[in-house]
CSV table of C-alpha atoms in Angstrom, one decimal:
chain,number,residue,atom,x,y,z
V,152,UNK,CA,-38.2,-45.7,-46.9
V,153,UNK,CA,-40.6,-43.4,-44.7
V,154,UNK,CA,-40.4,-46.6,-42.4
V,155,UNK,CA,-37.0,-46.5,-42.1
V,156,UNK,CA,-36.9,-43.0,-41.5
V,157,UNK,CA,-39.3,-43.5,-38.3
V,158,UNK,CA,-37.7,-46.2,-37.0
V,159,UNK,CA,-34.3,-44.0,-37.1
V,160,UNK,CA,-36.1,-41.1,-35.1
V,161,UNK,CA,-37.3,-43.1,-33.1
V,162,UNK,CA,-34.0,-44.9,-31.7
V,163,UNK,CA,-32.7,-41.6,-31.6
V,164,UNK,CA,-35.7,-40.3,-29.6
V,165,UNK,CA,-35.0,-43.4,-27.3
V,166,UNK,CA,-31.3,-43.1,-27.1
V,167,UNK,CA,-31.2,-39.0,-26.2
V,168,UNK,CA,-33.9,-39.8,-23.8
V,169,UNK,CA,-31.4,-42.2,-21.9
V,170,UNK,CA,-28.6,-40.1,-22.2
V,171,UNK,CA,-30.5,-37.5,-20.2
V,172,UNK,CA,-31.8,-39.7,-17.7
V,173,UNK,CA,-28.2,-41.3,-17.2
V,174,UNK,CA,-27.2,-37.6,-17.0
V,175,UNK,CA,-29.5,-36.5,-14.8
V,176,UNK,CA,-29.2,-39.8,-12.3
V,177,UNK,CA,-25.1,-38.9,-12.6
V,178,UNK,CA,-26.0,-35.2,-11.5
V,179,UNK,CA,-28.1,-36.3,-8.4
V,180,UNK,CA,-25.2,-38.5,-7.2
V,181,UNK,CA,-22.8,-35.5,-6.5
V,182,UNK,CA,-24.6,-34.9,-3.4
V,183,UNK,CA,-23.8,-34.8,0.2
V,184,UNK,CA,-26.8,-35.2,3.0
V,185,UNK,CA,-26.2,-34.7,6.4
V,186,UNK,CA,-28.4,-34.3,9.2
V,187,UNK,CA,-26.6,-32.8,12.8
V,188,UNK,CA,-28.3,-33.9,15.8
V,189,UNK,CA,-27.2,-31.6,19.0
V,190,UNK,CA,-27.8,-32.3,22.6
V,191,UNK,CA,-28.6,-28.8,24.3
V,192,UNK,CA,-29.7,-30.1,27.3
V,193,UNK,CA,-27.7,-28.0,30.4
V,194,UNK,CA,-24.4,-29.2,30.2
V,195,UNK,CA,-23.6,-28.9,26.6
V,196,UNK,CA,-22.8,-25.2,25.9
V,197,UNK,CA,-19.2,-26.2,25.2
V,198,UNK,CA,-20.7,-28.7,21.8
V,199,UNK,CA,-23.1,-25.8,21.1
V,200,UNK,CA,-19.7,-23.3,20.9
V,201,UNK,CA,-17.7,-25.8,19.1
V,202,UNK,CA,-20.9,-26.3,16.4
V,203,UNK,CA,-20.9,-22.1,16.0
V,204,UNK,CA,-17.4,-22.0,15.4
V,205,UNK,CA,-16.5,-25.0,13.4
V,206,UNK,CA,-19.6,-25.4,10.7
V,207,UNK,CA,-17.6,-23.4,7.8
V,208,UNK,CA,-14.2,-25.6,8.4
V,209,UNK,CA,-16.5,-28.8,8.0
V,210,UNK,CA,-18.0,-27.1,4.8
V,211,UNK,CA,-14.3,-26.6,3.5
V,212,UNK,CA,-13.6,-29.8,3.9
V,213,UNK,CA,-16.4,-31.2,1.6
V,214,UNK,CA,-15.6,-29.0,-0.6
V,215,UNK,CA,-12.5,-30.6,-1.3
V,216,UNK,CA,-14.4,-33.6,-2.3
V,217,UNK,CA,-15.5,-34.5,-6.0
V,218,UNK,CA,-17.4,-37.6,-7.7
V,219,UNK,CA,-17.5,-37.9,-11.4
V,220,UNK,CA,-15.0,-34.5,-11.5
V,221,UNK,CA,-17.8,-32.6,-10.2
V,222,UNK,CA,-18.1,-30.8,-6.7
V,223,UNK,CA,-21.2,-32.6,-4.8
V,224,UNK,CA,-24.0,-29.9,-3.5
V,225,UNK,CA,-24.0,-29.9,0.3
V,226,UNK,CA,-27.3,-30.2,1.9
V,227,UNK,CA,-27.5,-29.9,5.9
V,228,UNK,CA,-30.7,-30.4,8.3
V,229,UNK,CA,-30.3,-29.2,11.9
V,230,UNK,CA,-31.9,-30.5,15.0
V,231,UNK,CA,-31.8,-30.2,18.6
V,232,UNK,CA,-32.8,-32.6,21.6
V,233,UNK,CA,-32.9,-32.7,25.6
V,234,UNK,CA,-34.1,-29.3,26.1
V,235,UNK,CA,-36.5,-28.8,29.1
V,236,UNK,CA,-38.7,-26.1,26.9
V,237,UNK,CA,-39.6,-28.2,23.8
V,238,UNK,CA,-42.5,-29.9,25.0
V,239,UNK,CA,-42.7,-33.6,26.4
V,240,UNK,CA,-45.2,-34.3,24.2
V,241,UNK,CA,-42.3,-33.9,21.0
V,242,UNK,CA,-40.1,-35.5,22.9
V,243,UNK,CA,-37.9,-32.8,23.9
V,244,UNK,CA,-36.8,-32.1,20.3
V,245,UNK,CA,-37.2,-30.1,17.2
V,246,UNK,CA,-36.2,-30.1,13.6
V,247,UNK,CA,-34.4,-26.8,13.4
V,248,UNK,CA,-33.5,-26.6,9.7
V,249,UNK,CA,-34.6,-29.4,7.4
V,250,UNK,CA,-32.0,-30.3,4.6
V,251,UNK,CA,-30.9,-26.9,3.0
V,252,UNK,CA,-28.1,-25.8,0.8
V,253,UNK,CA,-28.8,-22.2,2.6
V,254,UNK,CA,-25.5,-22.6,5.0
V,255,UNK,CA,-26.0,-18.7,6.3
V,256,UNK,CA,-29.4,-19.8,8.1
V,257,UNK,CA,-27.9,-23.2,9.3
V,258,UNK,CA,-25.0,-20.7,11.2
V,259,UNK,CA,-27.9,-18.2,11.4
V,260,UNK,CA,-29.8,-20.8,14.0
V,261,UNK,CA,-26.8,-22.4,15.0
V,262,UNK,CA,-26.2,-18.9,16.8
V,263,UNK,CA,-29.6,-18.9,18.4
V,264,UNK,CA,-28.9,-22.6,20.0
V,265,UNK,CA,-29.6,-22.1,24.0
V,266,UNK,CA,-29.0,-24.8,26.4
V,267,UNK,CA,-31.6,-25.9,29.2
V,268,UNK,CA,-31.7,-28.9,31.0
V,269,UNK,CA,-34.4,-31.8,29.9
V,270,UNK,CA,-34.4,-35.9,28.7
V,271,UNK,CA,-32.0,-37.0,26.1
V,272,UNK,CA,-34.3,-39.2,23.9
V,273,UNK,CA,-31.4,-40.1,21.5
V,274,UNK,CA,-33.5,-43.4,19.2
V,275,UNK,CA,-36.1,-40.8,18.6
V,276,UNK,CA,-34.3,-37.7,17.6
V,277,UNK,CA,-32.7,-40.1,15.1
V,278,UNK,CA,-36.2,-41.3,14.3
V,279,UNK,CA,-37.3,-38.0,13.6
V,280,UNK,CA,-34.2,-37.2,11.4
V,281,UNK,CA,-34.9,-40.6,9.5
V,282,UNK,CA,-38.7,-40.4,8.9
V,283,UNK,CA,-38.7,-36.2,8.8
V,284,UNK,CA,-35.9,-35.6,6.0
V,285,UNK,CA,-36.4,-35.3,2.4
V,286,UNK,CA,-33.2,-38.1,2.2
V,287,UNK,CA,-32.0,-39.3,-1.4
V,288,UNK,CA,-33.6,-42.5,-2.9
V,289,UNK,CA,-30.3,-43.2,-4.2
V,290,UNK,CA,-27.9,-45.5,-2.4
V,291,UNK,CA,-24.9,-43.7,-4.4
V,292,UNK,CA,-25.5,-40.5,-2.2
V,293,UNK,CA,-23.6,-39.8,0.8
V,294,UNK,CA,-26.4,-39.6,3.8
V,295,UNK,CA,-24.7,-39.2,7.4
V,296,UNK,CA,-26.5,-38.5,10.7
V,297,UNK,CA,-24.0,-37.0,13.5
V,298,UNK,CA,-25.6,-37.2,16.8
V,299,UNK,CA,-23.8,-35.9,19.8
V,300,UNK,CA,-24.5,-35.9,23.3
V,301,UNK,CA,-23.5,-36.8,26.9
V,302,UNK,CA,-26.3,-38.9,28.5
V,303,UNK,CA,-27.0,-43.0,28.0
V,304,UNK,CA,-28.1,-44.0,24.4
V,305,UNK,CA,-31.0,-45.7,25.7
V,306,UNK,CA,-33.2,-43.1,26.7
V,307,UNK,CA,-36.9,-42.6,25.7
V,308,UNK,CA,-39.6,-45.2,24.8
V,309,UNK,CA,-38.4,-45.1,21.4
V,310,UNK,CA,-35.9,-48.0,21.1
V,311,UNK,CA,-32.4,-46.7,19.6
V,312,UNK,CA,-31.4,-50.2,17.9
V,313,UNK,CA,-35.2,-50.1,15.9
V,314,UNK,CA,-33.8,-46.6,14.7
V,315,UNK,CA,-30.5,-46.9,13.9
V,316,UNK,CA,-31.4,-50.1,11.6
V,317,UNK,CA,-34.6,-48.3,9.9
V,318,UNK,CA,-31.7,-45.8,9.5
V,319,UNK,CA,-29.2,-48.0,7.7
V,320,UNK,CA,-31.8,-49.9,5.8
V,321,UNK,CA,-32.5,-46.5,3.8
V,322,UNK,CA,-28.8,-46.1,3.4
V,323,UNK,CA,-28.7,-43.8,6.3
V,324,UNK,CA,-25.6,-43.9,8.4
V,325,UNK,CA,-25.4,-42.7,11.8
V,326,UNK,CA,-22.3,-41.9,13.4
V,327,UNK,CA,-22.5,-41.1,17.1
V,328,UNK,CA,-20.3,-38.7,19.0
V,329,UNK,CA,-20.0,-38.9,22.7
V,330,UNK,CA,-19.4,-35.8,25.1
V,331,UNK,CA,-16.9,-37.2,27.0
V,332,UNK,CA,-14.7,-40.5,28.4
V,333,UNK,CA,-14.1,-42.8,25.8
V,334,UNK,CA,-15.4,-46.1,27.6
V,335,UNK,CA,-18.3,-44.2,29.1
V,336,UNK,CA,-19.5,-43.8,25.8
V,337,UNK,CA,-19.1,-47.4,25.0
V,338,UNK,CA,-20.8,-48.5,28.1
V,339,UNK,CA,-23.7,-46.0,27.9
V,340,UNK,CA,-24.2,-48.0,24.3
V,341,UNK,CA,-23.0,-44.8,21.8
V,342,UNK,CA,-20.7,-47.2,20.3
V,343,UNK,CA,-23.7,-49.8,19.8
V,344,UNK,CA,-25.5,-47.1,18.3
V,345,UNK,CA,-23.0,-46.2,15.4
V,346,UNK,CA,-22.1,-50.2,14.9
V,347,UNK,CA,-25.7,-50.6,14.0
V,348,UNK,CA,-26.3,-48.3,11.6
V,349,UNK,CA,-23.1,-49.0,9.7
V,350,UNK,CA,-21.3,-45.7,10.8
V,351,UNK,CA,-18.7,-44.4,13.7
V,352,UNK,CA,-18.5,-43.5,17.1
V,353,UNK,CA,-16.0,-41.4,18.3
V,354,UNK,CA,-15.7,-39.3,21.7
V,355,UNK,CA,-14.9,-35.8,22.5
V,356,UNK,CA,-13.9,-33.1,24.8
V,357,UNK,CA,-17.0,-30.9,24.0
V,358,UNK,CA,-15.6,-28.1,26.5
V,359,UNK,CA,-12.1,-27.8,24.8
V,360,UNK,CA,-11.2,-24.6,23.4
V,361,UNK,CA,-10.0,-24.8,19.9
V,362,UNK,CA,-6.8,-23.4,19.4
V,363,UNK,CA,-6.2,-20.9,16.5
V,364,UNK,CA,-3.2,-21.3,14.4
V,365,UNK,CA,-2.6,-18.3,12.8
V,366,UNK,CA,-1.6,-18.4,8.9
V,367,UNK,CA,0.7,-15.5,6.9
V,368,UNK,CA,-2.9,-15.8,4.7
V,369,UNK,CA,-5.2,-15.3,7.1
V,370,UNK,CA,-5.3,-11.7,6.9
V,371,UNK,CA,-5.8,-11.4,2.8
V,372,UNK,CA,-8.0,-14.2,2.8
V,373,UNK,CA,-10.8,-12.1,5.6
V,374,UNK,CA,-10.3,-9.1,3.8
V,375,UNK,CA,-10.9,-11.1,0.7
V,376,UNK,CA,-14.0,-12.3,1.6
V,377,UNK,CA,-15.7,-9.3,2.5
V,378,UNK,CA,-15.4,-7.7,-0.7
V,379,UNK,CA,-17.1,-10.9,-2.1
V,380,UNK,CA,-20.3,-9.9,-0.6
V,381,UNK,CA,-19.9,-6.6,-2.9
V,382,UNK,CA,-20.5,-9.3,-5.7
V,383,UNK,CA,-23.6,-10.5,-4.6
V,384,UNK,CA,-27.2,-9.1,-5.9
V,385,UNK,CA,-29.9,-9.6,-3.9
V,386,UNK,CA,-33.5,-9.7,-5.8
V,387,UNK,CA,-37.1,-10.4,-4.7
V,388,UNK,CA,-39.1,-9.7,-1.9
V,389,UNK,CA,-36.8,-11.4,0.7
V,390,UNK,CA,-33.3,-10.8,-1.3
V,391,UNK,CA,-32.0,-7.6,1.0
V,392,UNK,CA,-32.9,-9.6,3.9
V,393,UNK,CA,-30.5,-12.5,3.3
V,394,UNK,CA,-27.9,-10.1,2.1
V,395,UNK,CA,-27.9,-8.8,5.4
V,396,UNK,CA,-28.4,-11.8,6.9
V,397,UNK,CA,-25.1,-12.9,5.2
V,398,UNK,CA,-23.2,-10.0,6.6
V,399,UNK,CA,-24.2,-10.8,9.8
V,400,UNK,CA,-23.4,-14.1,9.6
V,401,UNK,CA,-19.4,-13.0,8.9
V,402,UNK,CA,-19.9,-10.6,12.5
V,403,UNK,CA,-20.8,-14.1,14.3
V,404,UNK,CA,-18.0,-15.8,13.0
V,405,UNK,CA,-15.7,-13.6,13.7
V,406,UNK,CA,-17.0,-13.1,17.1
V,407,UNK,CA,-16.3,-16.7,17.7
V,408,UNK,CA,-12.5,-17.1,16.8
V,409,UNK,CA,-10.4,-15.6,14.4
V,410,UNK,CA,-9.9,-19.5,12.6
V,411,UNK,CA,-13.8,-19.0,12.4
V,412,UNK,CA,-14.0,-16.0,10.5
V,413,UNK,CA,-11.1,-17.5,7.9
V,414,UNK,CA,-13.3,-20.7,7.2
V,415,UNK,CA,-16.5,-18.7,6.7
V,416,UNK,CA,-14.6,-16.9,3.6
V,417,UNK,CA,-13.5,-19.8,2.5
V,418,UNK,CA,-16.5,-21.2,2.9
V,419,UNK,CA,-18.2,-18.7,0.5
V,420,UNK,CA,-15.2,-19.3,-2.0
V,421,UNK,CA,-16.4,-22.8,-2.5
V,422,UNK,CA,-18.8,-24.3,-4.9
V,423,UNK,CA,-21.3,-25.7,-1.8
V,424,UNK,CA,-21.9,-21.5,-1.1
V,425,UNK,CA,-24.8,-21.2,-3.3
V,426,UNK,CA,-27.5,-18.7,-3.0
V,427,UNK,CA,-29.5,-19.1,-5.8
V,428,UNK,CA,-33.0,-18.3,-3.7
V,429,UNK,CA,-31.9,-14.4,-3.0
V,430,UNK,CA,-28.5,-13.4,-5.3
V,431,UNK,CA,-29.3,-12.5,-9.3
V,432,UNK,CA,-25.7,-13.3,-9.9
V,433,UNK,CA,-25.9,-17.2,-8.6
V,434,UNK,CA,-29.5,-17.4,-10.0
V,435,UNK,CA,-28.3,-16.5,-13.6
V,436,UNK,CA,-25.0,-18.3,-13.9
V,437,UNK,CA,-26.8,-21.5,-12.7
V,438,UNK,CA,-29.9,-21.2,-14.9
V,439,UNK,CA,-32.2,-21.1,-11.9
V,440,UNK,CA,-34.1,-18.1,-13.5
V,441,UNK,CA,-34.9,-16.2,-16.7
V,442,UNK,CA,-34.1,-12.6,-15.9
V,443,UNK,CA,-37.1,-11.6,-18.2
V,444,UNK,CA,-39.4,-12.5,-15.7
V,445,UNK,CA,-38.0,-10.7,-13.2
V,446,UNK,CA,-40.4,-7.0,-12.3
V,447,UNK,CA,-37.9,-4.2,-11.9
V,448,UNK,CA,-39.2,-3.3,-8.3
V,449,UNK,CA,-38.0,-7.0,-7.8
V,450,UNK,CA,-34.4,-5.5,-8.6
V,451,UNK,CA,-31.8,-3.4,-6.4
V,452,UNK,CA,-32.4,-0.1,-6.9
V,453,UNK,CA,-29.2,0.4,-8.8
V,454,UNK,CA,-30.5,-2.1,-11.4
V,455,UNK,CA,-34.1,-0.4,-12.2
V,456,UNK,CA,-34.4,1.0,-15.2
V,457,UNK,CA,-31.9,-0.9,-17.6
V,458,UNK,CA,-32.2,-3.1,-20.6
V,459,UNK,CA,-31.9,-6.3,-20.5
V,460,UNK,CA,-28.1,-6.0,-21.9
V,461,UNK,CA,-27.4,-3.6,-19.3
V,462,UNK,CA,-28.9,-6.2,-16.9
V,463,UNK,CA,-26.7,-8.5,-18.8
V,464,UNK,CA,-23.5,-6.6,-18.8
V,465,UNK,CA,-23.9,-6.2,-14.6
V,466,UNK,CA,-25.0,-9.5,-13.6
V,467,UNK,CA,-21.5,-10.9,-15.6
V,468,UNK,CA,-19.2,-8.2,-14.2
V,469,UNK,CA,-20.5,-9.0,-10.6
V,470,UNK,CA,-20.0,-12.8,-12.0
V,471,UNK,CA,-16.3,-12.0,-13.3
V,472,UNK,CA,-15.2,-10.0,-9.8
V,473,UNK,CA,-16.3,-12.9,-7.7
V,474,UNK,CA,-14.9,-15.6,-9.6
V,475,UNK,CA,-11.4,-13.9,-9.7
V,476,UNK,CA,-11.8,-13.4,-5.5
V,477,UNK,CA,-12.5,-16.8,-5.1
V,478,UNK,CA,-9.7,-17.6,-7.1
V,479,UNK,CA,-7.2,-16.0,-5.0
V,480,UNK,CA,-9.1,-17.1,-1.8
V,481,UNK,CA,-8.4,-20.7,-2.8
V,482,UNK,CA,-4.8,-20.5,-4.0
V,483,UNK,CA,-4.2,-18.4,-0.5
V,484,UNK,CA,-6.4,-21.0,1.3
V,485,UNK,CA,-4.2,-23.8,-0.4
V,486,UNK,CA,-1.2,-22.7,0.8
V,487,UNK,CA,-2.9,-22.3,4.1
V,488,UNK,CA,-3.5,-25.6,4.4
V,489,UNK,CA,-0.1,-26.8,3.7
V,490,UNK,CA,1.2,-24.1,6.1
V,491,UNK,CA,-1.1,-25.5,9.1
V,492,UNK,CA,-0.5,-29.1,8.6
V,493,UNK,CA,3.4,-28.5,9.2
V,494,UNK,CA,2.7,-26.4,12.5
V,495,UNK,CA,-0.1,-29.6,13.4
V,496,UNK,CA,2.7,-31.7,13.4
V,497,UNK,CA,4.5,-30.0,16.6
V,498,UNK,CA,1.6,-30.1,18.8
V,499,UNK,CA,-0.9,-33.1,20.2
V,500,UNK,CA,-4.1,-33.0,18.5
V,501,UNK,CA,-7.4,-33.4,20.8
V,502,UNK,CA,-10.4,-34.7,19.5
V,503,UNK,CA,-13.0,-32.1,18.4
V,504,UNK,CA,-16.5,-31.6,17.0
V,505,UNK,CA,-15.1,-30.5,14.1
V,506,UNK,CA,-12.5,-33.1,13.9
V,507,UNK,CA,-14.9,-36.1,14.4
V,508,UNK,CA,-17.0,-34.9,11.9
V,509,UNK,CA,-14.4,-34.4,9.1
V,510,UNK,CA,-12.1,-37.6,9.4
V,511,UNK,CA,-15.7,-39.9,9.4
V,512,UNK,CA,-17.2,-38.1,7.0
V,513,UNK,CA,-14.1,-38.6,4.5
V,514,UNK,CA,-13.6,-41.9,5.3
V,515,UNK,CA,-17.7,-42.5,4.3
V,516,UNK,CA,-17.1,-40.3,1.5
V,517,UNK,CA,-14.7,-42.6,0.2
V,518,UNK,CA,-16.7,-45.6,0.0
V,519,UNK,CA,-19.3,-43.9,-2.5
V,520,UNK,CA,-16.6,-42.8,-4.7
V,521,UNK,CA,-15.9,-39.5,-3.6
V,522,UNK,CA,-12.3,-38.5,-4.0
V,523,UNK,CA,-10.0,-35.7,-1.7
V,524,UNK,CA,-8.0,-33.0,-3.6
């Protein structure tokens, strides 16, 4: 009998192990990585402009995405290349942001982007992205590399087809944009680029100025998301410094276009907004921190001093308040949608960074299961 007894506990040991470890591998597959490669070389301050101002409608559109019924986390690594003051001896190049769920300090350095002229070394700012990233081991993740630019593909001593198919071989795809004509793009071997590495080329005006549609939701849905930052608790040493930072970031965008400052509160209405590292609220409802642990100087000053069920009782009503305005945010954001896709239909649509970016990235998305509400 005690034999029997054993052998049960241990197949069920065995059997809750692999449930776990299915669950977990499950969990790591709702995740979107992409790496943005940006020429800032002289002549691109119109791509740089179009990057500031379009990063929070590219986040929107992942967030309609979902594998398994779940929302994937967004991670997104930032570099630049062909600028004149990195040093020769990096190649002209720097990784700006590795991969980071923290999308205010991707716009926060986004912001800070200069352009000066230098050498375009395309293969080995994509080298750098390939061998420099923390990338998934899974080959069910979504990993993209967007690299845009305006000068030939086959600059540098690094050699762009070794690259692009070290790229692909760790289920890396790299889509290409090019900063100009079409065929020049093709010529200048962009197009050769993205065909190796399993993913798109496309080409762009990169000195277009995108034109804002205005929305009857526009209004409500701004003033919507600044009272979301009310909701938003910042602990620890660095916490007040990224609540500002976030604040500012809403300034930037909305210094950029009025469509800009829209997206961003949409943007922080989605499930890919997650800051975890600085805001109690996230921190708690996501399980990223036992609030026991926390020293009350750690806590905003309105906070010091309480139990832990008053600590309890605030955390969920700031929970409760931002829930309910991102609630409304997406149901006004919906209808948004549906409004602007009628009013796309009267006018001629020119290809974007923005643009380029969503349509390849949903058609990639679609091949690891991802799904579009």
């Amino acid at each position: 009998m005690e034999k029997h007894v054993k052998r049960f506990l241990l197949l069920f040991i065995m059997m809750v192990m692999l449930f776990f470890s299915t669950f977990s591998f499950a969990a790591k597959e709702e995740l979107i990585q992409m790496a943005i490669l940006l020429d800032t070389s002289g002549s691109m301050e119109g791509l740089i402009d179009q990057a500031k101002s379009q990063l929070w409608k590219i986040v929107n559109e992942l967030a309609l995405a979902k594998k398994n019924g779940k929302s994937p986390k967004l991670e997104v690594a930032l570099y630049e290349y062909g600028k004149q003051s990195i040093p020769a001896s990096e190649g002209y190049l720097r990784m700006i942001e590795p991969l980071s769920t923290d999308l205010d300090k991707i716009s926060e350095e986004l912001f800070k982007l200069t352009t000066y002229g230098g050498n375009e070394y395309c293969g080995m700012v994509i080298k750098a992205a390939t061998n420099g990233l923390r990338w998934s081991r899974s080959n069910k993740v979504l990993k993209v590399v967007f690299i845009a630019g305006n000068e030939p593909f086959t600059q540098g001593q690094v050699d762009y087809k070794k690259t692009c198919k070290d790229a692909i071989s760790k289920g890396i795809i790299v889509n290409t944009i090019f900063c100009g004509n079409h065929l020049e793009g093709i010529r200048t071997k962009w197009k050769d680029g993205a065909d190796l590495a399993d993913g798109k080329y496309t080409s762009i005006d990169h000195n277009q100025k995108i034109a804002y549609i205005k929305a009857p939701q526009d209004e409500e849905i701004v003033k919507l998301g600044n009272e979301l930052n009310n909701t938003y608790i910042a602990y620890g040493r660095k916490g007040e410094k990224k609540k500002v930072r976030q604040s500012r970031q809403d300034g930037l965008a909305a210094s950029m276009s009025k469509e800009s400052i829209v997206q961003r509160s949409v943007a922080k209405a989605s499930k890919q907004y997650v800051n975890t590292g600085w805001d109690l609220a996230d921190a708690v409802e996501n399980e990223s921190i036992n609030l026991d642990e926390i020293k009350d100087n750690d806590l905003p000053k309105e906070m010091r001093g309480m139990n832990k069920k008053e600590k309890e009782e605030y955390i969920k009503m700031k929970v409760e308040k931002r829930k309910d305005l991102q609630k409304r945010i997406n149901k006004l954001n919906k209808e948004r949608r549906q409004y602007i896709a009628e009013e796309m239909k009267k006018r001629s649509k020119k290809n974007t960074l923005d643009l380029a970016i969503i349509k390849t990235v949903r058609e990639q998305a679609l091949n690891k299961n991802y799904k579009f509400e």
